CSV table of C-alpha atoms and ligand atoms in Angstrom, one decimal:
chain,number,residue,atom,x,y,z
A,36,UNK,CA,0.0,-0.1,0.0
A,37,UNK,CA,1.4,3.5,-0.8
A,38,UNK,CA,2.3,5.8,2.0
A,39,UNK,CA,1.7,9.4,2.0
A,40,UNK,CA,2.4,12.1,4.5
A,41,UNK,CA,0.4,14.8,5.5
A,42,UNK,CA,1.8,17.8,7.5
A,43,UNK,CA,-0.6,19.6,10.0
A,44,UNK,CA,-3.5,18.3,11.7
A,45,UNK,CA,-5.6,21.5,11.1
A,46,UNK,CA,-8.5,22.0,8.7
A,47,UNK,CA,-7.0,21.3,5.5
A,48,UNK,CA,-4.8,18.4,6.9
A,49,UNK,CA,-7.4,16.6,8.6
A,50,UNK,CA,-9.7,16.6,5.6
A,51,UNK,CA,-6.7,15.7,3.5
A,52,UNK,CA,-5.6,12.7,5.5
A,53,UNK,CA,-9.5,11.3,5.8
A,54,UNK,CA,-10.1,11.7,2.0
A,55,UNK,CA,-6.7,10.1,1.0
A,56,UNK,CA,-7.1,7.0,3.5
A,57,UNK,CA,-10.7,6.7,2.3
A,58,UNK,CA,-9.1,6.4,-1.3
A,59,UNK,CA,-7.1,3.6,0.3
A,60,UNK,CA,-3.8,5.1,0.9
A,61,UNK,CA,-1.9,4.7,4.2
A,62,UNK,CA,-1.5,8.2,5.5
A,63,UNK,CA,1.0,9.4,8.2
A,64,UNK,CA,-0.4,12.6,9.6
A,65,UNK,CA,2.1,14.7,11.5
A,66,UNK,CA,0.7,17.1,14.1
A,67,UNK,CA,3.4,18.9,16.2
A,68,UNK,CA,0.8,20.0,19.0
A,69,UNK,CA,0.8,19.5,22.0
A,70,UNK,CA,4.7,19.1,22.3
A,71,UNK,CA,5.2,22.3,20.4
A,72,UNK,CA,2.4,24.8,20.1
A,73,UNK,CA,1.6,27.7,17.6
A,74,UNK,CA,0.8,30.2,20.0
A,75,UNK,CA,-2.7,30.6,18.8
A,76,UNK,CA,-3.9,27.1,19.5
A,77,UNK,CA,-4.9,26.1,22.8
A,78,UNK,CA,-5.6,22.3,23.0
A,79,UNK,CA,-4.1,19.1,21.3
A,80,UNK,CA,-7.2,18.4,19.5
A,81,UNK,CA,-7.1,18.1,15.6
A,82,UNK,CA,-9.1,20.7,13.4
A,83,UNK,CA,-8.9,23.2,16.5
A,84,UNK,CA,-10.8,26.5,15.3
A,85,UNK,CA,-8.4,29.0,16.5
A,86,UNK,CA,-10.9,32.0,16.9
A,87,UNK,CA,-14.5,32.1,15.8
A,88,UNK,CA,-16.7,28.9,15.9
A,89,UNK,CA,-18.5,30.0,12.6
A,90,UNK,CA,-17.8,28.5,9.4
A,91,UNK,CA,-19.9,31.6,7.9
A,92,UNK,CA,-23.0,32.0,6.5
A,93,UNK,CA,-24.9,28.9,5.0
A,94,UNK,CA,-27.5,30.8,3.2
A,95,UNK,CA,-27.2,29.5,-0.4
A,96,UNK,CA,-26.9,33.1,-1.9
A,97,UNK,CA,-23.8,34.0,0.2
A,98,UNK,CA,-20.4,32.9,-0.9
A,99,UNK,CA,-19.5,30.7,2.3
A,100,UNK,CA,-22.9,29.1,1.9
A,101,UNK,CA,-22.3,28.4,-1.7
A,102,UNK,CA,-18.7,27.0,-1.0
A,103,UNK,CA,-20.5,24.6,2.0
A,104,UNK,CA,-23.1,23.6,-0.4
A,105,UNK,CA,-20.4,22.5,-2.8
A,106,UNK,CA,-18.5,20.8,0.1
A,107,UNK,CA,-21.3,18.8,1.0
A,108,UNK,CA,-21.9,17.9,-2.4
A,109,UNK,CA,-18.5,16.8,-2.6
A,110,UNK,CA,-18.7,14.7,0.7
A,111,UNK,CA,-16.5,16.7,2.8
A,112,UNK,CA,-15.6,15.0,6.0
A,113,UNK,CA,-15.0,17.9,8.0
A,114,UNK,CA,-18.4,19.6,6.6
A,115,UNK,CA,-20.4,16.4,7.7
A,116,UNK,CA,-18.7,16.9,11.5
A,117,UNK,CA,-19.4,20.6,11.5
A,118,UNK,CA,-23.0,19.9,10.5
A,119,UNK,CA,-23.3,17.0,13.2
A,120,UNK,CA,-21.9,19.5,15.9
A,121,UNK,CA,-23.6,22.6,14.9
A,122,UNK,CA,-25.1,24.9,17.2
A,123,UNK,CA,-28.2,27.7,16.6
A,124,UNK,CA,-26.6,30.3,14.8
A,125,UNK,CA,-29.3,32.0,12.4
A,126,UNK,CA,-28.2,31.9,8.9
A,127,UNK,CA,-24.5,30.8,9.9
A,128,UNK,CA,-23.1,27.3,10.3
A,129,UNK,CA,-21.6,27.5,13.9
A,130,UNK,CA,-20.3,24.5,15.7
A,131,UNK,CA,-19.7,23.6,19.5
A,132,UNK,CA,-15.8,23.7,19.0
A,133,UNK,CA,-15.0,21.1,21.4
A,134,UNK,CA,-17.3,18.8,19.9
A,135,UNK,CA,-16.3,19.4,16.4
A,136,UNK,CA,-12.5,18.9,17.5
A,137,UNK,CA,-13.3,16.0,19.3
A,138,UNK,CA,-15.4,14.3,16.6
A,139,UNK,CA,-12.3,14.7,14.1
A,140,UNK,CA,-9.8,13.8,16.4
A,141,UNK,CA,-11.7,10.3,17.3
A,142,UNK,CA,-12.5,9.9,13.6
A,143,UNK,CA,-8.9,10.3,12.3
A,144,UNK,CA,-7.1,8.4,15.4
A,145,UNK,CA,-9.4,5.4,14.7
A,146,UNK,CA,-9.3,5.1,11.2
A,147,UNK,CA,-7.3,2.0,10.0
A,148,UNK,CA,-5.4,3.7,7.5
A,149,UNK,CA,-4.2,6.9,9.4
A,150,UNK,CA,-1.2,7.0,11.8
A,151,UNK,CA,-1.3,10.2,13.8
A,152,UNK,CA,2.3,11.2,14.6
A,153,UNK,CA,2.6,13.9,17.4
A,154,UNK,CA,5.7,15.3,16.3
A,155,UNK,CA,7.1,18.3,14.3
A,156,UNK,CA,7.9,17.7,10.7
A,157,UNK,CA,11.0,20.1,10.1
A,158,UNK,CA,11.7,19.1,6.7
A,159,UNK,CA,9.8,18.6,3.4
A,160,UNK,CA,10.0,14.7,3.0
A,161,UNK,CA,11.7,13.9,-0.1
A,162,UNK,CA,11.1,10.4,-0.9
A,163,UNK,CA,7.3,10.2,0.0
A,164,UNK,CA,4.2,11.9,-1.6
A,165,UNK,CA,3.4,14.7,0.6
A,166,UNK,CA,0.7,17.4,1.3
A,167,UNK,CA,2.0,20.4,3.2
A,168,UNK,CA,-0.9,21.8,5.2
A,169,UNK,CA,1.0,23.2,8.1
A,170,UNK,CA,-1.2,26.5,8.4
A,171,UNK,CA,-0.8,30.3,9.0
A,172,UNK,CA,1.4,29.5,11.9
A,173,UNK,CA,3.8,27.0,10.5
A,174,UNK,CA,6.6,26.1,12.4
A,175,UNK,CA,9.9,28.2,11.8
A,176,UNK,CA,11.9,24.7,11.0
A,177,UNK,CA,9.4,24.0,8.1
A,178,UNK,CA,9.0,27.6,7.1
A,179,UNK,CA,12.6,27.5,6.5
A,180,UNK,CA,12.6,24.3,4.3
A,181,UNK,CA,9.7,25.8,2.5
A,182,UNK,CA,11.7,28.8,1.6
A,183,UNK,CA,14.5,26.9,0.5
A,184,UNK,CA,12.2,25.0,-1.9
A,185,UNK,CA,10.2,27.9,-3.2
A,186,UNK,CA,12.6,30.7,-2.9
A,187,UNK,CA,12.8,33.1,0.0
A,188,UNK,CA,11.1,35.7,-1.9
A,189,UNK,CA,7.9,33.4,-2.4
A,190,UNK,CA,7.2,32.7,1.1
A,191,UNK,CA,5.5,35.5,3.2
A,192,UNK,CA,5.1,35.6,6.9
A,193,UNK,CA,2.5,38.2,7.5
A,194,UNK,CA,-0.8,39.4,5.8
A,195,UNK,CA,-1.0,43.2,5.1
A,196,UNK,CA,-4.2,43.1,3.4
A,197,UNK,CA,-5.4,46.6,2.1
A,198,UNK,CA,-9.2,46.5,1.8
A,199,UNK,CA,-11.1,45.5,-1.5
A,200,UNK,CA,-14.4,47.1,-2.8
A,201,UNK,CA,-16.7,46.0,-5.5
A,202,UNK,CA,-15.9,48.5,-8.6
A,203,UNK,CA,-19.5,48.8,-9.2
A,204,UNK,CA,-19.8,50.6,-5.9
A,205,UNK,CA,-17.3,53.2,-6.7
A,206,UNK,CA,-18.7,56.4,-7.8
A,207,UNK,CA,-17.1,57.5,-11.1
A,208,UNK,CA,-18.6,60.7,-11.3
A,209,UNK,CA,-15.9,61.5,-8.6
A,210,UNK,CA,-13.0,59.1,-9.0
A,211,UNK,CA,-11.3,59.0,-12.2
A,212,UNK,CA,-9.0,56.1,-14.2
A,213,UNK,CA,-5.3,57.2,-14.7
A,214,UNK,CA,-1.7,56.0,-14.2
A,215,UNK,CA,1.0,58.1,-12.8
A,216,UNK,CA,2.8,59.9,-16.0
A,217,UNK,CA,6.2,59.4,-14.7
A,218,UNK,CA,6.1,56.0,-13.8
A,219,UNK,CA,4.3,54.2,-16.7
A,220,UNK,CA,6.1,50.6,-15.8
A,221,UNK,CA,4.4,48.3,-18.0
A,222,UNK,CA,2.9,46.2,-15.1
A,223,UNK,CA,1.5,49.1,-13.3
A,224,UNK,CA,-1.9,49.3,-15.2
A,225,UNK,CA,-4.7,51.7,-14.8
A,226,UNK,CA,-5.8,52.7,-11.5
A,227,UNK,CA,-8.8,54.3,-10.3
A,228,UNK,CA,-8.1,57.2,-8.3
A,229,UNK,CA,-10.1,58.9,-5.6
A,230,UNK,CA,-9.0,62.8,-5.4
A,231,UNK,CA,-9.0,64.7,-1.9
A,232,UNK,CA,-8.8,68.2,-1.6
A,233,UNK,CA,-7.0,69.5,1.6
A,234,UNK,CA,-10.0,69.6,4.0
A,235,UNK,CA,-11.1,66.1,3.1
A,236,UNK,CA,-7.4,65.0,3.5
A,237,UNK,CA,-7.2,66.3,7.0
A,238,UNK,CA,-10.5,64.9,8.0
A,239,UNK,CA,-9.5,61.3,6.7
A,240,UNK,CA,-6.1,61.8,8.6
A,241,UNK,CA,-7.7,62.7,11.6
A,242,UNK,CA,-10.2,60.0,11.5
A,243,UNK,CA,-7.4,57.5,11.0
A,244,UNK,CA,-5.4,58.7,13.7
A,245,UNK,CA,-8.1,58.5,16.3
A,246,UNK,CA,-9.6,54.9,15.0
A,247,UNK,CA,-9.6,51.8,17.3
A,248,UNK,CA,-7.1,49.2,16.2
A,249,UNK,CA,-7.3,45.4,17.0
A,250,UNK,CA,-4.6,44.4,19.4
A,251,UNK,CA,-1.5,42.5,18.3
A,252,UNK,CA,-1.3,39.0,20.0
A,253,UNK,CA,1.9,37.9,21.7
A,254,UNK,CA,2.9,35.6,19.0
A,255,UNK,CA,2.9,38.4,16.3
A,256,UNK,CA,4.6,40.9,18.7
A,257,UNK,CA,7.4,38.3,19.1
A,258,UNK,CA,7.8,37.2,15.6
A,259,UNK,CA,10.8,38.7,14.1
A,260,UNK,CA,9.1,38.6,10.7
A,261,UNK,CA,6.0,40.3,11.5
A,262,UNK,CA,5.5,44.0,10.1
A,263,UNK,CA,9.1,44.3,8.8
A,264,UNK,CA,8.3,45.8,5.5
A,265,UNK,CA,4.7,47.5,5.6
A,266,UNK,CA,3.1,50.0,8.0
A,267,UNK,CA,-0.5,50.2,8.7
A,268,UNK,CA,-2.1,53.3,7.3
A,269,UNK,CA,-3.0,54.5,10.7
A,270,UNK,CA,0.2,54.3,12.0
A,271,UNK,CA,1.7,56.7,8.9
A,272,UNK,CA,-1.1,59.0,9.5
A,273,UNK,CA,0.5,59.5,13.3
A,274,UNK,CA,3.7,60.6,11.8
A,275,UNK,CA,2.4,63.9,10.8
A,276,UNK,CA,-0.2,65.6,9.0
A,277,UNK,CA,1.7,65.4,5.5
A,278,UNK,CA,2.8,61.8,6.0
A,279,UNK,CA,0.3,60.0,3.9
A,280,UNK,CA,0.0,62.6,1.2
A,281,UNK,CA,3.9,62.2,0.6
A,282,UNK,CA,3.4,58.5,1.0
A,283,UNK,CA,0.6,56.0,-0.3
A,284,UNK,CA,-1.7,59.1,-1.0
A,285,UNK,CA,1.0,61.0,-3.0
A,286,UNK,CA,-0.9,62.8,-6.0
A,287,UNK,CA,2.4,63.2,-8.0
A,288,UNK,CA,1.8,62.8,-11.6
A,289,UNK,CA,-2.1,62.8,-11.6
A,290,UNK,CA,-4.6,65.5,-12.8
A,291,UNK,CA,-8.3,65.3,-11.8
A,292,UNK,CA,-10.0,65.7,-15.1
A,293,UNK,CA,-12.9,67.6,-13.6
A,294,UNK,CA,-10.7,70.6,-12.5
A,295,UNK,CA,-7.6,70.0,-14.5
A,296,UNK,CA,-5.4,70.1,-11.3
A,297,UNK,CA,-3.4,68.2,-9.3
A,298,UNK,CA,-5.5,67.1,-6.1
A,299,UNK,CA,-4.1,67.5,-2.7
A,300,UNK,CA,-3.9,63.7,-2.0
A,301,UNK,CA,-5.3,60.7,-3.9
A,302,UNK,CA,-6.3,57.2,-3.1
A,303,UNK,CA,-5.3,54.8,-5.7
A,304,UNK,CA,-7.2,51.7,-6.3
A,305,UNK,CA,-5.8,48.7,-8.2
A,306,UNK,CA,-7.5,46.1,-10.2
A,307,UNK,CA,-7.7,42.8,-8.2
A,308,UNK,CA,-9.2,40.3,-10.4
A,309,UNK,CA,-9.3,39.5,-13.8
A,310,UNK,CA,-12.7,40.3,-14.5
A,311,UNK,CA,-11.9,43.8,-13.1
A,312,UNK,CA,-14.9,43.6,-10.7
A,313,UNK,CA,-12.9,43.9,-7.6
A,314,UNK,CA,-10.3,46.9,-6.7
A,315,UNK,CA,-8.0,47.0,-3.6
A,316,UNK,CA,-7.1,50.4,-1.9
A,317,UNK,CA,-3.3,50.5,-2.3
A,318,UNK,CA,-1.2,50.9,0.5
A,319,UNK,CA,-4.3,50.9,2.9
A,320,UNK,CA,-3.3,48.0,5.1
A,321,UNK,CA,-4.6,48.6,8.3
A,322,UNK,CA,-5.5,47.1,11.8
A,323,UNK,CA,-8.6,49.6,12.4
A,324,UNK,CA,-11.4,47.5,13.8
A,325,UNK,CA,-13.8,46.7,10.8
A,326,UNK,CA,-17.0,48.4,11.8
A,327,UNK,CA,-15.2,51.7,12.2
A,328,UNK,CA,-13.0,51.1,9.3
A,329,UNK,CA,-15.9,51.1,7.0
A,330,UNK,CA,-17.0,54.4,8.1
A,331,UNK,CA,-13.7,55.9,7.8
A,332,UNK,CA,-13.1,54.7,4.4
A,333,UNK,CA,-16.3,55.9,3.0
A,334,UNK,CA,-15.1,59.5,3.8
A,335,UNK,CA,-12.9,59.1,0.8
A,336,UNK,CA,-14.6,61.0,-1.9
A,337,UNK,CA,-15.8,58.3,-4.7
A,338,UNK,CA,-16.0,55.7,-2.1
A,339,UNK,CA,-19.0,56.9,0.0
A,340,UNK,CA,-21.3,54.0,-1.2
A,341,UNK,CA,-18.5,51.5,-1.4
A,342,UNK,CA,-19.2,47.9,-0.8
A,343,UNK,CA,-16.2,45.9,0.7
A,344,UNK,CA,-15.7,42.3,-0.1
A,345,UNK,CA,-12.5,42.3,2.4
A,346,UNK,CA,-11.5,44.5,5.0
A,347,UNK,CA,-7.9,45.7,5.6
A,348,UNK,CA,-6.0,43.6,7.9
A,349,UNK,CA,-2.6,42.8,9.2
A,350,UNK,CA,-1.9,39.5,10.9
A,351,UNK,CA,0.7,36.7,11.3
A,352,UNK,CA,0.3,34.3,8.3
A,353,UNK,CA,2.5,32.1,6.5
A,354,UNK,CA,1.7,31.8,2.7
A,355,UNK,CA,3.5,30.9,-0.4
A,356,UNK,CA,3.2,33.0,-3.7
A,357,UNK,CA,0.8,30.3,-5.1
A,358,UNK,CA,0.4,31.8,-8.6
A,359,UNK,CA,4.3,31.4,-8.9
A,360,UNK,CA,4.2,27.9,-7.2
A,361,UNK,CA,1.0,26.0,-7.7
A,362,UNK,CA,-1.4,24.7,-10.4
A,363,UNK,CA,-5.1,25.1,-9.9
A,364,UNK,CA,-5.1,21.4,-8.5
A,365,UNK,CA,-2.7,22.8,-5.6
A,366,UNK,CA,-0.1,20.4,-7.0
A,367,UNK,CA,3.4,22.1,-6.6
A,368,UNK,CA,4.8,23.2,-10.1
A,369,UNK,CA,8.4,21.9,-9.3
A,370,UNK,CA,7.5,18.4,-8.0
A,371,UNK,CA,4.7,16.1,-9.0
A,372,UNK,CA,4.0,14.3,-5.7
A,373,UNK,CA,3.7,17.5,-3.5
A,374,UNK,CA,0.8,19.5,-2.9
A,375,UNK,CA,-0.1,22.3,-0.7
A,376,UNK,CA,-3.3,22.8,1.3
A,377,UNK,CA,-5.0,25.3,3.8
A,378,UNK,CA,-4.3,28.9,4.6
A,379,UNK,CA,-0.6,28.4,3.3
A,380,UNK,CA,-2.0,28.3,-0.1
A,381,UNK,CA,-3.6,31.8,0.2
A,382,UNK,CA,-7.0,30.5,0.6
A,383,UNK,CA,-8.8,32.1,3.5
A,384,UNK,CA,-11.8,31.1,5.8
A,385,UNK,CA,-12.4,28.1,7.6
A,386,UNK,CA,-14.5,26.3,4.7
A,387,UNK,CA,-12.0,27.4,2.2
A,388,UNK,CA,-9.4,25.8,4.1
A,389,UNK,CA,-11.2,22.4,4.4
A,390,UNK,CA,-11.8,22.6,0.8
A,391,UNK,CA,-8.3,23.0,-0.1
A,392,UNK,CA,-7.3,19.7,1.9
A,393,UNK,CA,-9.9,17.8,-0.3
A,394,UNK,CA,-9.0,19.0,-3.6
A,395,UNK,CA,-5.3,18.6,-2.8
A,396,UNK,CA,-6.0,15.0,-1.3
A,397,UNK,CA,-8.3,13.8,-4.4
A,398,UNK,CA,-5.5,15.2,-6.8
A,399,UNK,CA,-2.8,13.7,-5.0
A,400,UNK,CA,-4.8,10.2,-5.0
A,401,UNK,CA,-5.5,10.6,-8.9
A,402,UNK,CA,-2.0,11.3,-9.4
A,403,UNK,CA,-0.5,8.0,-7.4
A,404,UNK,CA,-3.1,5.8,-9.4
A,405,UNK,CA,-2.2,7.4,-12.9
A,406,UNK,CA,-5.6,9.3,-13.2
A,407,UNK,CA,-5.7,12.8,-14.8
A,408,UNK,CA,-5.8,15.8,-12.4
A,409,UNK,CA,-9.2,17.3,-11.5
A,410,UNK,CA,-9.4,20.8,-12.1
A,411,UNK,CA,-12.6,22.1,-10.6
A,412,UNK,CA,-14.6,24.5,-13.0
A,413,UNK,CA,-14.0,28.0,-12.3
A,414,UNK,CA,-17.7,28.7,-12.3
A,415,UNK,CA,-17.9,27.1,-9.0
A,416,UNK,CA,-16.8,28.9,-5.7
A,417,UNK,CA,-14.2,26.3,-4.9
A,418,UNK,CA,-13.0,26.4,-8.5
A,419,UNK,CA,-12.8,30.0,-8.6
A,420,UNK,CA,-10.6,30.0,-5.4
A,421,UNK,CA,-8.3,27.5,-6.7
A,422,UNK,CA,-8.2,29.3,-10.2
A,423,UNK,CA,-7.6,32.8,-8.3
A,424,UNK,CA,-4.5,31.3,-6.2
A,425,UNK,CA,-3.0,29.9,-9.1
A,426,UNK,CA,-3.7,32.7,-11.6
A,427,UNK,CA,-3.6,35.9,-9.6
A,428,UNK,CA,-1.1,38.6,-10.3
A,429,UNK,CA,2.4,37.2,-9.0
A,430,UNK,CA,3.6,40.6,-8.0
A,431,UNK,CA,0.8,41.6,-5.4
A,432,UNK,CA,-0.4,38.3,-4.4
A,433,UNK,CA,-2.7,38.4,-1.5
A,434,UNK,CA,-4.9,35.9,0.3
A,435,UNK,CA,-8.3,35.4,-0.8
A,436,UNK,CA,-11.5,34.0,0.6
A,437,UNK,CA,-14.9,33.2,-1.1
A,438,UNK,CA,-16.6,36.0,-2.7
A,439,UNK,CA,-18.9,36.2,-5.6
A,440,UNK,CA,-16.5,38.8,-7.2
A,441,UNK,CA,-13.9,36.0,-8.0
A,442,UNK,CA,-16.8,34.1,-10.0
A,443,UNK,CA,-16.9,34.6,-13.8
A,444,UNK,CA,-19.4,37.3,-14.9
A,445,UNK,CA,-22.8,36.1,-15.5
A,446,UNK,CA,-24.2,36.0,-19.2
A,447,UNK,CA,-24.3,39.2,-20.8
A,448,UNK,CA,-27.8,41.1,-20.4
A,449,UNK,CA,-28.2,39.2,-16.8
A,450,UNK,CA,-29.9,42.2,-14.7
A,451,UNK,CA,-28.5,43.4,-11.4
A,452,UNK,CA,-31.3,41.0,-9.4
A,453,UNK,CA,-30.4,38.2,-11.6
A,454,UNK,CA,-26.6,37.9,-11.2
A,455,UNK,CA,-26.1,35.9,-8.2
A,456,UNK,CA,-29.0,33.5,-9.1
A,457,UNK,CA,-27.5,33.0,-12.6
A,458,UNK,CA,-24.1,32.6,-11.0
A,459,UNK,CA,-25.5,30.1,-8.4
A,460,UNK,CA,-27.1,28.0,-11.0
A,461,UNK,CA,-24.3,27.9,-13.4
A,462,UNK,CA,-22.0,26.7,-10.4
A,463,UNK,CA,-24.4,23.8,-9.5
A,464,UNK,CA,-24.6,22.8,-13.0
A,465,UNK,CA,-20.6,23.1,-13.8
A,466,UNK,CA,-20.0,21.0,-10.4
A,467,UNK,CA,-22.4,18.3,-11.4
A,468,UNK,CA,-20.7,18.1,-15.0
A,469,UNK,CA,-17.4,17.8,-13.3
A,470,UNK,CA,-18.3,15.1,-11.3
A,471,UNK,CA,-20.0,12.9,-14.0
A,472,UNK,CA,-16.5,13.6,-15.7
A,473,UNK,CA,-14.4,12.6,-12.8
A,474,UNK,CA,-15.8,9.0,-12.3
A,475,UNK,CA,-14.6,8.9,-8.6
A,476,UNK,CA,-16.9,6.6,-6.9
A,477,UNK,CA,-16.0,8.1,-3.6
A,478,UNK,CA,-17.4,11.5,-4.7
A,479,UNK,CA,-20.6,10.2,-6.6
A,480,UNK,CA,-22.1,8.2,-3.8
A,481,UNK,CA,-23.3,10.0,-0.6
A,482,UNK,CA,-21.7,8.2,2.4
A,483,UNK,CA,-22.8,10.6,5.1
B,44,FAD,C1,-5.2,33.8,15.6
B,44,FAD,C2,-5.9,33.4,14.4
B,44,FAD,C3,-7.1,33.6,14.5
B,44,FAD,C4,-8.0,33.1,13.2
B,44,FAD,N1,-9.2,33.2,13.0
B,44,FAD,C5,-10.1,32.8,12.2
B,44,FAD,C6,-11.5,33.0,12.1
B,44,FAD,O1,-12.0,33.4,12.9
B,44,FAD,N2,-12.0,32.4,11.0
B,44,FAD,C7,-11.4,31.8,10.0
B,44,FAD,O2,-11.8,31.5,8.9
B,44,FAD,N3,-10.2,32.0,9.9
B,44,FAD,C8,-9.4,32.2,11.0
B,44,FAD,N4,-7.9,32.1,11.0
B,44,FAD,C9,-7.4,31.5,10.0
B,44,FAD,C10,-7.5,29.8,10.4
B,44,FAD,O3,-6.2,29.6,11.0
B,44,FAD,C11,-7.7,29.3,9.1
B,44,FAD,O4,-8.9,29.5,8.7
B,44,FAD,C12,-7.4,27.9,9.6
B,44,FAD,O5,-7.3,27.4,10.8
B,44,FAD,C13,-6.3,27.4,8.7
B,44,FAD,O6,-6.5,26.0,8.3
B,44,FAD,P1,-5.0,25.2,8.1
B,44,FAD,O7,-5.4,23.7,8.2
B,44,FAD,O8,-4.6,25.9,6.9
B,44,FAD,O9,-4.2,25.6,9.6
B,44,FAD,P2,-4.4,25.2,10.8
B,44,FAD,O10,-5.8,25.0,11.0
B,44,FAD,O11,-3.6,26.2,11.7
B,44,FAD,O12,-3.6,23.6,11.0
B,44,FAD,C14,-2.1,23.6,10.8
B,44,FAD,C15,-1.8,22.6,11.7
B,44,FAD,O13,-0.3,22.3,11.4
B,44,FAD,C16,0.5,22.1,12.8
B,44,FAD,N5,1.8,22.5,12.4
B,44,FAD,C17,2.4,23.5,12.1
B,44,FAD,N6,3.8,23.4,11.6
B,44,FAD,C18,4.0,22.2,11.9
B,44,FAD,C19,5.0,21.2,11.7
B,44,FAD,N7,6.3,21.7,11.2
B,44,FAD,N8,5.1,19.9,11.7
B,44,FAD,C20,3.9,19.4,12.2
B,44,FAD,N9,2.5,20.2,12.3
B,44,FAD,C21,2.8,21.3,12.2
B,44,FAD,C22,-0.3,23.2,13.7
B,44,FAD,O14,0.1,22.7,14.9
B,44,FAD,C23,-1.6,23.1,13.2
B,44,FAD,O15,-2.3,22.4,14.1
B,44,FAD,C24,-7.2,32.3,11.9
B,44,FAD,C25,-5.8,32.3,12.2
B,44,FAD,C26,-5.0,32.8,13.2
B,44,FAD,C27,-3.6,32.6,13.4
């Protein structure tokens, strides 16, 4: 029987281990807790939820709801455990975290083909097929080895996420499209620019300075890599009235077509997905609490009605530059029997992390039995996430969670109200079609 190694007994690793074992493979699952801890996990349980106990909305017209539904269809083991240990939470799938972790731990430790090894894996195994699912707090020894394999420049240690808005919610009667004239680098592309006069700028600076921020945790304060290259926007604002106007909000090389003049300051937004439906605020990584963050960012002219698909955040997070390193099957581009899963791929959110464990495991099992790779259709939420991490811009790669903006546009002529239903129905049919093509008995017969 072929043996495979899974590193990390978190959400992605346990889903992967179970899916591999169910396909007849012998799995060695390495989990370093409780001997070595991450600083965020508190127990020795597998699949421990480190923060919220919610896997997100389960409503079918929400992005996480759609993803959960797809995982349900794909016979995800962890989604089954979540449904079994769910607690009342309105429209969300929230679990009793102890019962959830316990159920996963019991199923993994009693599975006849899984051996749980409570040790840190400090190196990437060279002679055994492997899935790396060591999470956002991967141990330093393994991080160093991943950096050696991928190249130091393709491994990141923290998220400095700037907020992302839906392009359709930007007021283009105020904002304008342009690039700075004196740069013109081919890869810079066009930006959407929100111009501010002096009064608007100073009001924004004052709001940023007085905003409440999220406290750093001990393991973040102590981490030598954390924050080394990127300052939160509120910290820049505190350095002086002009700091932002000479920094990320510099107006140099830009003229507001409405006035013909250079604005006092500018917030630039950069296209975030190929379809051009999402834009991120350049240089606006921040630790401001989310509710306040929305209000403050809506002070920016042109963003007064902005719809945010992601708020700005900064936190410790180990992840690789997936567009350079991974196929959409989550296979490593430089080694066929090596896969990545979980947050380390740049896919965020509990449900997304579970999903990547499933995709990596199905594909590794298929690779080992000589079958073709399973590329999920990009019309599905899970396929869109895998497609995103494999094809996003390499230069500014930032993690992404499930959202409707990463799905392909609905057919032309679909009106505003019909968009989501059209995208949902298309995803359902695409997944059905993909499963018919796949001929994987484990995915086609309901077992839960
Ligand atoms: C503080 C914090 C709060 C978060 N809050 C949320 C939230 O509320 N909602 C949300 O959706 N996401 C949250 N996240 C992200 C969250 O971690 C992921 O969604 C999810 O847990 C990641 O799944 P994973 O399987 O990739 O990693 P994990 O679930 O972290 O699993 C990785 C496992 O690998 C083990 N490990 C690491 N290195 C090694 C090694 N070398 N050898 C053996 N074992 C190793 C770790 O001990 C861990 O058990 C949070 C992350 C952090 C750090």
